[in-house]
Amino acid sequence: MQQLSLRFDNEEIMEANISRARHGGCYDRGSADSYYGRARSPHYFVGATLQSERVCIDQMSEFQIREYNHGYDDNEKQGNKKEW
């Protein structure tokens, strides 16, 4: 049986932990879009949500887009949806 080896970049792990904890970050925005039933649209806010600069997909790194998608996918798996 072949063993898989995964390498994680320490900077990416730190950035992921910070992003996932921060309101307005990539993971948070993906999760919120899923929660409110919105289509995927990778983005994040530099500071407070809706009160700071919005960064759109064309200005995001691959890592940031992955974090957004993780947030979206995690919420989809949990089925946590806004009841209107």
Coordinates of C-alpha atoms in Angstrom, one line a residue:
M1 CA 0.0 0.0 0.0
Q2 CA 1.4 3.4 -1.0
Q3 CA 1.6 6.0 1.8
L4 CA 0.6 9.5 1.0
S5 CA 2.7 12.3 2.3
L6 CA 1.1 15.7 2.8
R7 CA 3.2 18.8 3.2
F8 CA 1.7 21.9 4.7
D9 CA 3.3 25.3 4.4
N10 CA 3.5 26.8 8.0
E11 CA 2.5 30.3 6.7
E12 CA -0.6 28.8 5.0
I13 CA -1.6 27.0 8.2
M14 CA -1.2 30.2 10.2
E15 CA -3.1 32.2 7.6
A16 CA -5.9 29.6 7.6
N17 CA -6.2 29.8 11.4
I18 CA -6.4 33.6 11.4
S19 CA -8.7 33.7 8.4
R20 CA -11.1 31.1 9.8
A21 CA -11.3 33.0 13.1
R22 CA -11.8 36.5 11.6
H23 CA -15.2 37.9 10.7
G24 CA -15.0 39.1 7.1
G25 CA -12.2 36.7 6.2
C26 CA -12.3 34.3 3.3
Y27 CA -13.6 31.3 5.2
D28 CA -16.2 33.4 7.0
R29 CA -17.5 34.9 3.8
G30 CA -17.8 31.5 2.1
S31 CA -19.7 30.2 5.1
A32 CA -22.0 33.2 5.1
D33 CA -22.7 33.0 1.4
S34 CA -23.8 29.3 1.9
Y35 CA -25.8 30.2 5.0
Y36 CA -27.8 32.8 3.2
G37 CA -28.3 30.7 0.1
R38 CA -26.1 32.9 -2.1
A39 CA -24.1 31.5 -5.1
R40 CA -20.4 31.1 -4.7
S41 CA -18.6 34.3 -5.2
P42 CA -15.2 34.2 -3.6
H43 CA -14.4 37.5 -1.8
Y44 CA -13.4 38.8 1.6
F45 CA -13.2 42.1 3.5
V46 CA -10.0 43.7 4.5
G47 CA -11.5 44.7 7.9
A48 CA -15.0 44.7 9.1
T49 CA -17.7 43.1 6.9
L50 CA -19.4 45.7 4.7
Q51 CA -17.5 48.5 6.4
S52 CA -14.1 48.0 4.7
E53 CA -12.7 47.3 1.3
R54 CA -14.1 44.2 -0.4
V55 CA -11.5 42.1 -2.2
C56 CA -12.9 40.1 -5.1
I57 CA -11.7 36.9 -6.7
D58 CA -9.5 38.6 -9.3
Q59 CA -7.4 40.0 -6.5
M60 CA -7.3 36.9 -4.3
S61 CA -4.6 34.3 -4.1
E62 CA -5.3 30.6 -4.8
F63 CA -5.0 30.0 -1.0
Q64 CA -7.6 32.6 -0.2
I65 CA -10.0 31.2 -2.8
R66 CA -9.5 27.7 -1.3
E67 CA -10.3 29.1 2.1
Y68 CA -13.5 30.7 0.8
N69 CA -14.5 27.4 -0.8
H70 CA -13.7 25.5 2.4
G71 CA -16.1 27.8 4.3
Y72 CA -18.8 27.4 1.7
D73 CA -18.4 23.6 1.6
D74 CA -18.2 23.2 5.4
N75 CA -21.5 25.1 5.8
E76 CA -23.1 23.1 3.0
K77 CA -22.1 19.8 4.7
Q78 CA -23.5 21.1 8.0
G79 CA -26.8 22.2 6.3
N80 CA -26.8 25.3 8.4
K81 CA -29.2 27.6 6.4
K82 CA -31.0 30.8 7.1
E83 CA -34.7 30.2 7.6
W84 CA -36.6 33.0 5.9

